[in-house]
XYZ file of C-alpha atoms in Angstrom:
563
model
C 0.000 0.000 0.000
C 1.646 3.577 -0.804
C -0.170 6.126 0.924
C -0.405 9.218 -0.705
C 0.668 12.939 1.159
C -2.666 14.139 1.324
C -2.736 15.405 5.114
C -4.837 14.023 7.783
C -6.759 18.034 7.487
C -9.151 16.574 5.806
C -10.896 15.290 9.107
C -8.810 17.763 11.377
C -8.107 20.234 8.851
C -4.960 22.588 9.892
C -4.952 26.111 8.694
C -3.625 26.628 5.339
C -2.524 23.465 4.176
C -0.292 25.196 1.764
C 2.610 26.601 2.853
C 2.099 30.308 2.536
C -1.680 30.252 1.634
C -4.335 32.395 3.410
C -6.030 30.108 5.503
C -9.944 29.435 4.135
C -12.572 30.265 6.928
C -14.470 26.823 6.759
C -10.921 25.540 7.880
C -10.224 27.801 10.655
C -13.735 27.213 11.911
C -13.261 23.366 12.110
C -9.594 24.101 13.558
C -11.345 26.179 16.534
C -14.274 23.753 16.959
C -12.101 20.939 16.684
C -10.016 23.294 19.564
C -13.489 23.481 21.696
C -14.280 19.988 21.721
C -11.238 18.116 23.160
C -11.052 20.863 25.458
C -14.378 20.044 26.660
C -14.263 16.576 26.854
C -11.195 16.587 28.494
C -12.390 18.544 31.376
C -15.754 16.870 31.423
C -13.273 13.273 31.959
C -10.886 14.936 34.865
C -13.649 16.255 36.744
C -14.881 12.231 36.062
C -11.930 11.328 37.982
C -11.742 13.901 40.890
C -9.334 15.909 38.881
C -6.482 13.587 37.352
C -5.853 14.577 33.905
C -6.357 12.814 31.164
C -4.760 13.392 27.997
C -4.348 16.881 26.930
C -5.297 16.965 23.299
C -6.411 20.623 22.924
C -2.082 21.000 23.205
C -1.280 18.444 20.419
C -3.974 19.651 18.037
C -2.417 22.918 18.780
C 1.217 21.954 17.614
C -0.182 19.749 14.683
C -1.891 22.644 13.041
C 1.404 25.045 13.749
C 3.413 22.269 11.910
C 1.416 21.816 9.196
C 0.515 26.082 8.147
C 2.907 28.367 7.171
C 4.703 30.577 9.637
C 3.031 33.876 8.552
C 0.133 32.204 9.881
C 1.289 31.194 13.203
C -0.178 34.368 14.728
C -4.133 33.405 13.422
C -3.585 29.857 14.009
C -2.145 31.036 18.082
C -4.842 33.482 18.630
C -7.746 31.253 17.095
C -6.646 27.861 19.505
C -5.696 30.147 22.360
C -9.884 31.751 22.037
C -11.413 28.268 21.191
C -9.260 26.677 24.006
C -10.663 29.391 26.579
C -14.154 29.455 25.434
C -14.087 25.615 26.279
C -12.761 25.861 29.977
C -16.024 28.777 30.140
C -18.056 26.361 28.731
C -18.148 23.957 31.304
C -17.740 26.425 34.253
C -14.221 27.318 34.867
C -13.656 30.750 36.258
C -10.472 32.517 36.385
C -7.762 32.113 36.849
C -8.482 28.773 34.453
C -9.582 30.578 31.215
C -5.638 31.438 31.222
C -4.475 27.941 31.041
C -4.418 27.440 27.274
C -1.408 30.412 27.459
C 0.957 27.364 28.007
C -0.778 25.191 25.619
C 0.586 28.288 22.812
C 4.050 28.444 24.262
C 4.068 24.621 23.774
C 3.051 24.097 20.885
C 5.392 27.174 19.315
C 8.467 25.522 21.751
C 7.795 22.351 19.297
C 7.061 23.424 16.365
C 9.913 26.215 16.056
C 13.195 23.638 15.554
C 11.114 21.230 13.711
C 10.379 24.236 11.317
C 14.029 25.633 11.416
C 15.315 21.804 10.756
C 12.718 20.906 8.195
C 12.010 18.067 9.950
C 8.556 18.580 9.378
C 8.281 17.336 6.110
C 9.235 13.788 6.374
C 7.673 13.340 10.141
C 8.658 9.329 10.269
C 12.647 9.803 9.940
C 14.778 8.954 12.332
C 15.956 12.433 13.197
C 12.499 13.991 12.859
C 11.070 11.698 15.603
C 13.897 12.240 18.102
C 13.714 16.223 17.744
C 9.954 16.023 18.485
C 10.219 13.582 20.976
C 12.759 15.533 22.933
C 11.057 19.081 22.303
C 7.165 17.323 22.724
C 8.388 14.834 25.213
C 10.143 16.396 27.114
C 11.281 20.158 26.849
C 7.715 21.784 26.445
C 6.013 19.266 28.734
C 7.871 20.001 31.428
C 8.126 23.869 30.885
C 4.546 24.891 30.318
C 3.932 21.636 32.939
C 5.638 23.734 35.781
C 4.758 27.048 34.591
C 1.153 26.628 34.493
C 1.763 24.747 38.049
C 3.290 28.068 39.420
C 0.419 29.692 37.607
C -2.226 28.003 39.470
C 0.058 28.376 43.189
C 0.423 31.985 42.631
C -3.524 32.591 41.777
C -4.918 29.780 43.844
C -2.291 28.277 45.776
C -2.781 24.492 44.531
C 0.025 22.318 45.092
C 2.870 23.244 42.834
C 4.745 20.235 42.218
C 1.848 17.706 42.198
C 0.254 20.261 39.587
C 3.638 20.082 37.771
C 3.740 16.626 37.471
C -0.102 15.902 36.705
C 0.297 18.399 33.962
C 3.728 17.642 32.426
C 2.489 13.989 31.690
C -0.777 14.837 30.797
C 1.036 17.104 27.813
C 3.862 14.957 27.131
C 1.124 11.714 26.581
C -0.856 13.574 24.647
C 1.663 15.081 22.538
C 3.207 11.602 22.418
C 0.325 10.069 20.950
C -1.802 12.689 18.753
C 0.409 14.497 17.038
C 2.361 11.806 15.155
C -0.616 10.202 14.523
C -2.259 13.127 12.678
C 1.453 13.887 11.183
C 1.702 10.562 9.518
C -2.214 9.500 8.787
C -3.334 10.269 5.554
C -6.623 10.745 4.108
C -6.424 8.747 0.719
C -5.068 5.610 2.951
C -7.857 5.624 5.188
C -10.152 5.709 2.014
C -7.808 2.601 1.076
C -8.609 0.972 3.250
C -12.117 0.543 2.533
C -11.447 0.231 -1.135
C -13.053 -2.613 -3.335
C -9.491 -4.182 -3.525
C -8.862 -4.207 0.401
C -12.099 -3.937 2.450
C -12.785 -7.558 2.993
C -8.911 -8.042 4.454
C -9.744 -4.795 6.058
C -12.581 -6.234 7.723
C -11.122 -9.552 8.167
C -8.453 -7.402 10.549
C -10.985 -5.379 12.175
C -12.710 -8.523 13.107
C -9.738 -9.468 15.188
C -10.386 -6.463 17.479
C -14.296 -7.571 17.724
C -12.977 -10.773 18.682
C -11.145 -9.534 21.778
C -13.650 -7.004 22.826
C -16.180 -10.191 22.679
C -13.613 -12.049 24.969
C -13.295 -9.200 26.978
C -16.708 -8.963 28.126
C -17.384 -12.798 28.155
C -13.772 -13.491 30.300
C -13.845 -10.137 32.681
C -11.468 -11.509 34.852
C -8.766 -12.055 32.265
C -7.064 -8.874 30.667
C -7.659 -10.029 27.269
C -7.212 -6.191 26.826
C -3.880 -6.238 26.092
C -4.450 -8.249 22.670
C -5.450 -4.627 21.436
C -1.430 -4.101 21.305
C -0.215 -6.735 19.284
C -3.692 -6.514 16.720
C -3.072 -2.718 16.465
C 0.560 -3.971 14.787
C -0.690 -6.566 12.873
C -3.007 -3.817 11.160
C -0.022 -1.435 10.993
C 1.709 -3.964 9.362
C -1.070 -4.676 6.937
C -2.844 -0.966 6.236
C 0.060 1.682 7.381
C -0.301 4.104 9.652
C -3.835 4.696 8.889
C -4.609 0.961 10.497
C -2.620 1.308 12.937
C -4.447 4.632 13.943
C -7.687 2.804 13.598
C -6.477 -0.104 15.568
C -5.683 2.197 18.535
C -8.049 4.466 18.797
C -10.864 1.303 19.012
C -8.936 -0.197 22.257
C -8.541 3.375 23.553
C -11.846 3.760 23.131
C -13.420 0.841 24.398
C -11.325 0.743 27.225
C -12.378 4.510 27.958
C -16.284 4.550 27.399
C -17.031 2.350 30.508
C -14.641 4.290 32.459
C -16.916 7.361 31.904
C -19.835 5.180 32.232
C -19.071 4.637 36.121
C -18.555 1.243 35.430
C -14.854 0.126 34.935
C -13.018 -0.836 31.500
C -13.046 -4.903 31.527
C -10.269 -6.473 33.643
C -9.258 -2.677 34.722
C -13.077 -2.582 36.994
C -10.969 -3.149 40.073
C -9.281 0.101 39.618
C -10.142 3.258 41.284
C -11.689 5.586 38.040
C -8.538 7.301 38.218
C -6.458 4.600 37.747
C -8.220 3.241 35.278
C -7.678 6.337 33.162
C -4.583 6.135 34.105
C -3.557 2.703 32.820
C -5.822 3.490 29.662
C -4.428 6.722 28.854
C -0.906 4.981 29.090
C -1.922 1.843 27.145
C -3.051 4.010 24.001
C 0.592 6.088 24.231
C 2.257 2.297 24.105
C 0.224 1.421 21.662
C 0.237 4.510 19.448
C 4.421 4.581 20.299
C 4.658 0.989 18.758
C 2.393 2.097 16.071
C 4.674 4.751 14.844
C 7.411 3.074 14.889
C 6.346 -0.146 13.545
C 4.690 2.736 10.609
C 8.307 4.618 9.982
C 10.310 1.235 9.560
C 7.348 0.311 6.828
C 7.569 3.514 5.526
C 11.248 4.046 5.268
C 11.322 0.533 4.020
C 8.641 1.451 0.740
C 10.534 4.268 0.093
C 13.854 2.187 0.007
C 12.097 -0.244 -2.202
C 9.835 2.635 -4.267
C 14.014 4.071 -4.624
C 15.487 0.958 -5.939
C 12.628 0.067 -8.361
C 13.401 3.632 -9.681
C 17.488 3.141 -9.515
C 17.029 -0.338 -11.224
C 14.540 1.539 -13.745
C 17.002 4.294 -14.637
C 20.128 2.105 -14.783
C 18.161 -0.149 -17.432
C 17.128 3.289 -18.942
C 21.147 4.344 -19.074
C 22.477 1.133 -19.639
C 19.746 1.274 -23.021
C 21.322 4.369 -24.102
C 24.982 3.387 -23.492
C 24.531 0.391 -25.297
C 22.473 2.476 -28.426
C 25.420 5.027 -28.378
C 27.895 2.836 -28.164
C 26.511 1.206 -31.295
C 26.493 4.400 -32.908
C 29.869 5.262 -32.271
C 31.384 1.763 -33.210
C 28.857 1.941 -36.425
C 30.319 5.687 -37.263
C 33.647 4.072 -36.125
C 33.540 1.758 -38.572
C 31.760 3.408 -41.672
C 34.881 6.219 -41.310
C 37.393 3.214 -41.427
C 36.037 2.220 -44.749
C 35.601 5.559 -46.171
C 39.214 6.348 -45.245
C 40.677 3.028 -46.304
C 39.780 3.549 -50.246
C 41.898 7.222 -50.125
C 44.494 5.528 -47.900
C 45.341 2.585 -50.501
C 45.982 5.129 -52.755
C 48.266 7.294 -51.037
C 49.870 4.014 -50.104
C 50.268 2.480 -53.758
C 51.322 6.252 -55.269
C 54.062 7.021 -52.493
C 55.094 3.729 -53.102
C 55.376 3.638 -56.776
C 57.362 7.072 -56.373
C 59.684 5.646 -53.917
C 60.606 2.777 -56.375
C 60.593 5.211 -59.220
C 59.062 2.774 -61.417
C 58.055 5.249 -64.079
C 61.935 7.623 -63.457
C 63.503 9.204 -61.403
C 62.388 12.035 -59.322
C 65.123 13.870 -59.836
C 65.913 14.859 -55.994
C 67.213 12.484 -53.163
C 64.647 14.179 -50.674
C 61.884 13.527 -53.223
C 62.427 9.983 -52.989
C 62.966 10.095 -49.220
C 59.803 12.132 -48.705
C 57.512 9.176 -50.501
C 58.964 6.332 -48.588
C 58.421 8.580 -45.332
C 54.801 9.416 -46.954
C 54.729 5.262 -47.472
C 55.975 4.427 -43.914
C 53.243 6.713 -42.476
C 50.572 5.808 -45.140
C 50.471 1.359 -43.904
C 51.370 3.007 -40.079
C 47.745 4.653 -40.376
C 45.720 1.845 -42.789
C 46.993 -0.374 -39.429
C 45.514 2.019 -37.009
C 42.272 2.227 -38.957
C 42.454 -1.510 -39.386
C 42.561 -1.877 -35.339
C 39.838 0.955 -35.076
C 37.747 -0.638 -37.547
C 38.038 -4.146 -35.821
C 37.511 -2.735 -32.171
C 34.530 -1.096 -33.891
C 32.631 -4.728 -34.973
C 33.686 -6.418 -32.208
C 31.686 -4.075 -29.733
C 28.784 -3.772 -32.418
C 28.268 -7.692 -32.078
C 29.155 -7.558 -36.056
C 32.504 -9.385 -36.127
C 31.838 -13.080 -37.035
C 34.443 -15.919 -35.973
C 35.259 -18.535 -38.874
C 36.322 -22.050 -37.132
C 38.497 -24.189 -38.679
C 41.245 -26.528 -37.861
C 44.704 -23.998 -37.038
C 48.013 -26.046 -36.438
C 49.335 -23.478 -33.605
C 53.075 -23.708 -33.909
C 53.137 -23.183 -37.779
C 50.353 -20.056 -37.016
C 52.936 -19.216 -34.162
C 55.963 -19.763 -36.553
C 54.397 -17.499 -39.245
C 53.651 -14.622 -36.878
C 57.283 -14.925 -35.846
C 58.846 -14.187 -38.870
C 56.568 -11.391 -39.440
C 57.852 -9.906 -36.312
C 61.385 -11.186 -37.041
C 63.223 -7.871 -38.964
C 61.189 -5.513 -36.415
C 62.839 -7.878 -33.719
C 65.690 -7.339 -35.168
C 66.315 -3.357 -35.955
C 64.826 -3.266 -32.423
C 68.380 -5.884 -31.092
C 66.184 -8.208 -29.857
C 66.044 -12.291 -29.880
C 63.039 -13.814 -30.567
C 62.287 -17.300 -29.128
C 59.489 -19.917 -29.012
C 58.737 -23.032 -26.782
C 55.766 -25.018 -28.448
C 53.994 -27.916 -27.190
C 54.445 -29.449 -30.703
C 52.246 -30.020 -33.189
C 48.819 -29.605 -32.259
C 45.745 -28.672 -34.320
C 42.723 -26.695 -32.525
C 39.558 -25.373 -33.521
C 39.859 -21.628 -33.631
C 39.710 -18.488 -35.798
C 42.658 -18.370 -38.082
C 42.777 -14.517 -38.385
C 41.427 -13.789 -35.040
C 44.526 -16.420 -33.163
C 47.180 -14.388 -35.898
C 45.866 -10.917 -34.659
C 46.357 -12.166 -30.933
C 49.603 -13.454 -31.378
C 50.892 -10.001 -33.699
C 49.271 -7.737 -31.480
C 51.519 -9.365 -28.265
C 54.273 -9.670 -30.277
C 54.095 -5.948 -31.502
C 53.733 -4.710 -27.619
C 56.481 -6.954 -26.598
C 59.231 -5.799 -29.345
C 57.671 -2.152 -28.774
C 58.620 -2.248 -24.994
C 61.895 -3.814 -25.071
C 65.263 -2.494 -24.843
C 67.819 -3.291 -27.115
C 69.554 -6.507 -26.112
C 66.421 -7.908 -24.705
C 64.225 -11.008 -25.643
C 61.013 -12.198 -26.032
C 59.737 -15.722 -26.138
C 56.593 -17.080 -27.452
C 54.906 -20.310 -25.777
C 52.223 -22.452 -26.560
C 50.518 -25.477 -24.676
C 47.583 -27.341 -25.354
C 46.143 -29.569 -22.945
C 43.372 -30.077 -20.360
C 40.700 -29.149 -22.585
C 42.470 -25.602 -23.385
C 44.705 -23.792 -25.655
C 47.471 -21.633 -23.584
C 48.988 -18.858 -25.930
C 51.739 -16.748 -23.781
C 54.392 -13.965 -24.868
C 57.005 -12.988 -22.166
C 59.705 -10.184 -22.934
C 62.379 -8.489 -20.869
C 61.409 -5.324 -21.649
C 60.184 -2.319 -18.816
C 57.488 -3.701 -17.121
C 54.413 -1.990 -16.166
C 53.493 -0.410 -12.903
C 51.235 -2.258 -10.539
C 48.778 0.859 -10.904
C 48.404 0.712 -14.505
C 48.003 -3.515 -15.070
C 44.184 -2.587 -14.110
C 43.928 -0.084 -17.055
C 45.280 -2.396 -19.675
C 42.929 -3.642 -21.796
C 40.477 -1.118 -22.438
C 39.907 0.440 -25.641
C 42.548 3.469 -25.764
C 44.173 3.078 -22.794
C 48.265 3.714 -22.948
C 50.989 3.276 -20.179
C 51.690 6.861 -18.808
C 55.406 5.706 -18.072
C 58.125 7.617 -20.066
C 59.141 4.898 -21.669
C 55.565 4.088 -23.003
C 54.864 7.937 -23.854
C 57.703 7.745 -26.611
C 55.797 4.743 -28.525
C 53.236 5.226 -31.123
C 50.007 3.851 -30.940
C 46.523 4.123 -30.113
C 45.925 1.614 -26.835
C 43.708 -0.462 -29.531
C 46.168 -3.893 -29.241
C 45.275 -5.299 -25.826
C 41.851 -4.203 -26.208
C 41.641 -6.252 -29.886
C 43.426 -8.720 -27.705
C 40.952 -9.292 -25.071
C 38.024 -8.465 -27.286
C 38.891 -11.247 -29.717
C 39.698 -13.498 -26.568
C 36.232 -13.385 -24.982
C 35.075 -14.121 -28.090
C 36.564 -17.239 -28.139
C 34.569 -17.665 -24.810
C 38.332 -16.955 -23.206
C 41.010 -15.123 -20.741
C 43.714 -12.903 -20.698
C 45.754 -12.297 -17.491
C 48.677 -9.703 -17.638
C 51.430 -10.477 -15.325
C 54.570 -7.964 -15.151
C 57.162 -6.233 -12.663
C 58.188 -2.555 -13.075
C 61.488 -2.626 -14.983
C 61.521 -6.690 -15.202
C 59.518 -7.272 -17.930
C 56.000 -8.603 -18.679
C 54.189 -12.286 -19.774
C 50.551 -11.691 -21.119
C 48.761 -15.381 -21.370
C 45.596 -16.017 -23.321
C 43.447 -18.982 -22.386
C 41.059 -20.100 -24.401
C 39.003 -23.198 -23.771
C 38.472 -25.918 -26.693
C 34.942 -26.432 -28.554
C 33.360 -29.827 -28.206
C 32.510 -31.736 -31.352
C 34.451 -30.674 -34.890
C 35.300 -27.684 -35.752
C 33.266 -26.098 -38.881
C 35.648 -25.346 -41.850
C 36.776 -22.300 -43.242
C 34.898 -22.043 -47.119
């Protein structure tokens, strides 16, 4: 059940339910009356029981309506509670100095309501830190203030007892504020309709029934305090409706438990109780109730919102992860358009620098000339390899490049690669070794295994000093192929091996800095790995070299032929 923040006004209405609104006067007459009546009845049940307070509600309505208006009308909503407060103390007889009683009930409520307005705690009332501040200021600091100053009141004009006064007054307030005011903070009106929906009244019911049921074994069992059931149903029907059923659920035991009191003729298993007691123990089994309530209400609360919060986390990560995933696509599909379109230009500046270098068709009649084209020719397959990686990288994260299996004899693929990489090796003064596991045949990609194996040789002569060496391995066995190139070159950094591998990602060392290159080879590397359904671990020590292995597990069955 989500319950909508429609405030509980619309049975208690507060004045100006929007913040900075001019209150309506239908609402500040139901305010006042609303004032009037608990201030009545409350009186009416004290004198019931020779003068022990009950609950003090006039106070909490008091506070709820300064909570829920806007400050600029704090003054109406003072002077309105303060007049409809008095009026009721007239109403049933009280003379002065009593009509000037509901003076502390103002300085109460504004004691509560002024941090939880500075704080903004107001406007999420079942937080942790919300419910502490009010508990202390409602609780405790305004109880016991206005409880001893209208105490010293009364001595001064009367001469009462000042500190059993004190005390009968600071917990009727504190009780009172304990129990109405969160309840009317945290009730709202579209749950309580809800509840009585088409979907939910019959579970509704079925809960309400529980609360007949112990009312029924109440009266039947008066000896027994079946009473206290009302506690444990009141959670069940927090637990099932909100804070609206758990309102309901309290105010029926506090009610039933009250009515006989005022009746003359005891509550149940409470009817050997002095009347004072008994509103006593009633008065303090609603505040339990209402307490346990509340909380049992926030941790629901808190615990929707952390699952309304996640439902819309989860929806916006599908929502981003959607759009990564399109723009991604776009950018390998632009990615890979561009490589096409600047492959066709490229051959030709290849072919023509080349044909000029060779002077096929005479010379060019200057040494620099000739120089210039096989610089321009260098350059020219440097860049068509670039835009070769680019343009692979591109497919593979588009889902567009396709794997061809067919049987690959892995020390002739290995020995081919090898001699590719041989003169490089060799301007470079470095040795190039292998250690094969003999001749084995595997099912593989041809041109994906060869791209592996020249992209690990290329990093490995790349990062070498002269004098160095780098050895190719291979091993097939337990279901796997192991493909490994070790070199003596300068190692990498612990704090960049977690980098490597992603698409344009280059060592930041100084020795890496003065290579060419676009970070594409480890990324084709891995990318063309995983395809293969395998691994790629990177294992190196700064200034000691490096050994990247590729794992790759075996398919099952034979391996469909290149056409």
């Amino acid at each position: 059940m989500v319950q909508a923040h429609i405030p509980m006004s619309k049975f208690l209405p507060s004045i100006g339910t929007r913040r900075g609104s001019f209150p309506s006067w239908p609402l500040i007459g139901a305010y006042a009356l609303a004032v009037f009546t608990l201030t009545v009845a409350c009186i009416l049940l004290t004198r019931s029981a020779n003068r022990l307070p009950p609950l003090w509600l006039p106070g909490a309505v008091i506070t709820y309506c300064l909570l829920r208006t806007s400050r600029r009308n704090w003054p109406l909503a003072l002077v309105v509670g303060g007049l409809a407060e008095a009026l009721g103390h007239l109403a049933v007889g009280d003379k002065m100095p009593f009509a000037f009683l509901p003076a502390f009930d103002l300085l109460e409520a504004v004691i509560i309501a002024v941090p939880m307005r500075l704080l903004h705690l107001e406007r999420d009332f079942v937080r942790p830190r919300s419910l502490l501040t009010f508990y202390a200021a409602g609780g405790l600091l305004a109880p016991i203030t206005c409880g001893f100053l209208a105490a010293f009141f009364l001595n001064m004009t009367t001469g009462s007892e000042f500190l059993v006064n004190g005390f009968v007054f600071v917990g009727a307030k504190a009780l009172a504020e304990a129990l109405l005011t969160p309840l009317l903070m945290t009730v709202r009106w579209r749950a309580l309709r809800d509840m009585f929906s088409r979907s939910q009244i019959v579970g509704t019911l079925l809960y309400l029934s529980i609360f007949v049921a112990i009312i029924v074994l109440e009266e039947v069992f008066v000896t027994y305090p079946f009473a206290f059931f009302f506690f444990p149903a009141a959670v069940l029907l927090t637990f099932q409706r909100g804070f609206a059923g758990g309102a309901i659920g309290t105010t029926i035991g506090g009610v039933y438990l009250l009515i006989p009191v005022l009746l003359g003729q005891g509550g149940g298993g409470f009817k050997e109780h002095t009347v004072a007691a008994q509103i006593e123990i009633v008065q303090a089994f609603a505040v339990v109730i209402g307490f346990s309530v509340l909380l049992v209400g926030a941790a629901l609360d808190r615990r929707r919102n952390l699952e309304r919060g996640l439902a819309e986390a989860h929806e916006a990560a599908l929502v981003a992860r959607d759009a990564a995933e399109t723009a991604s696509r776009a950018k390998s599909m632009f990615l890979a358009n561009m490589s096409h379109e600047l492959r066709t230009p490229l051959n030709a500046v290849i072919g023509f620098s080349e044909l000029m270098h060779s002077e096929l068709y005479g010379p060019l009649g200057n040494q620099r000339y000739r120089d210039y084209a096989g610089q321009i020719h260098e350059a020219g397959r440097h860049l068509l390899d670039l835009i070769g990686d680019i343009l692979d990288m591109s497919k593979i994260e588009a889902g567009k490049y396709e794997l061809v299996w067919e049987e690959v004899a892995i020390d002739v693929l290995a020995g081919d690669c090898m001699e590719l990489m041989r003169d490089r090796a060799a301007k470079a003064g470095l040795t190039l070794a292998s250690d094969f596991d003999g001749y084995q045949v595997v099912p593989a990609d041809r041109r994906a295994l060869k791209q592996i194996l020249l992209n690990l040789l290329s990093n490995a002569v790349k990062f070498t000093e002269p004098g160095g060496g780098v050895t190719v391995r291979s091993e097939v066995g337990n279901g796997r192929l192991l493909l490994s190139v070790s070199d003596t070159g300068v190692g990498i950094p612990p704090e960049e091996l977690a980098r490597l591998g992603n698409p344009f990602v280059q060592l930041r060392s100084t020795a890496a800095v003065s290579q060419q290159g676009t970070g594409l080879g480890l990324a084709l590397v891995r990318g063309l790995v995983e395809m293969h359904d395998g691994t790629m671990r990177i294992e190196s020590e700064d200034g000691k070299g490096t050994t990247v292995s590729v794992e790759i597990p075996l398919r099952q069955g034979p391996a469909r032929l290149a056409a």
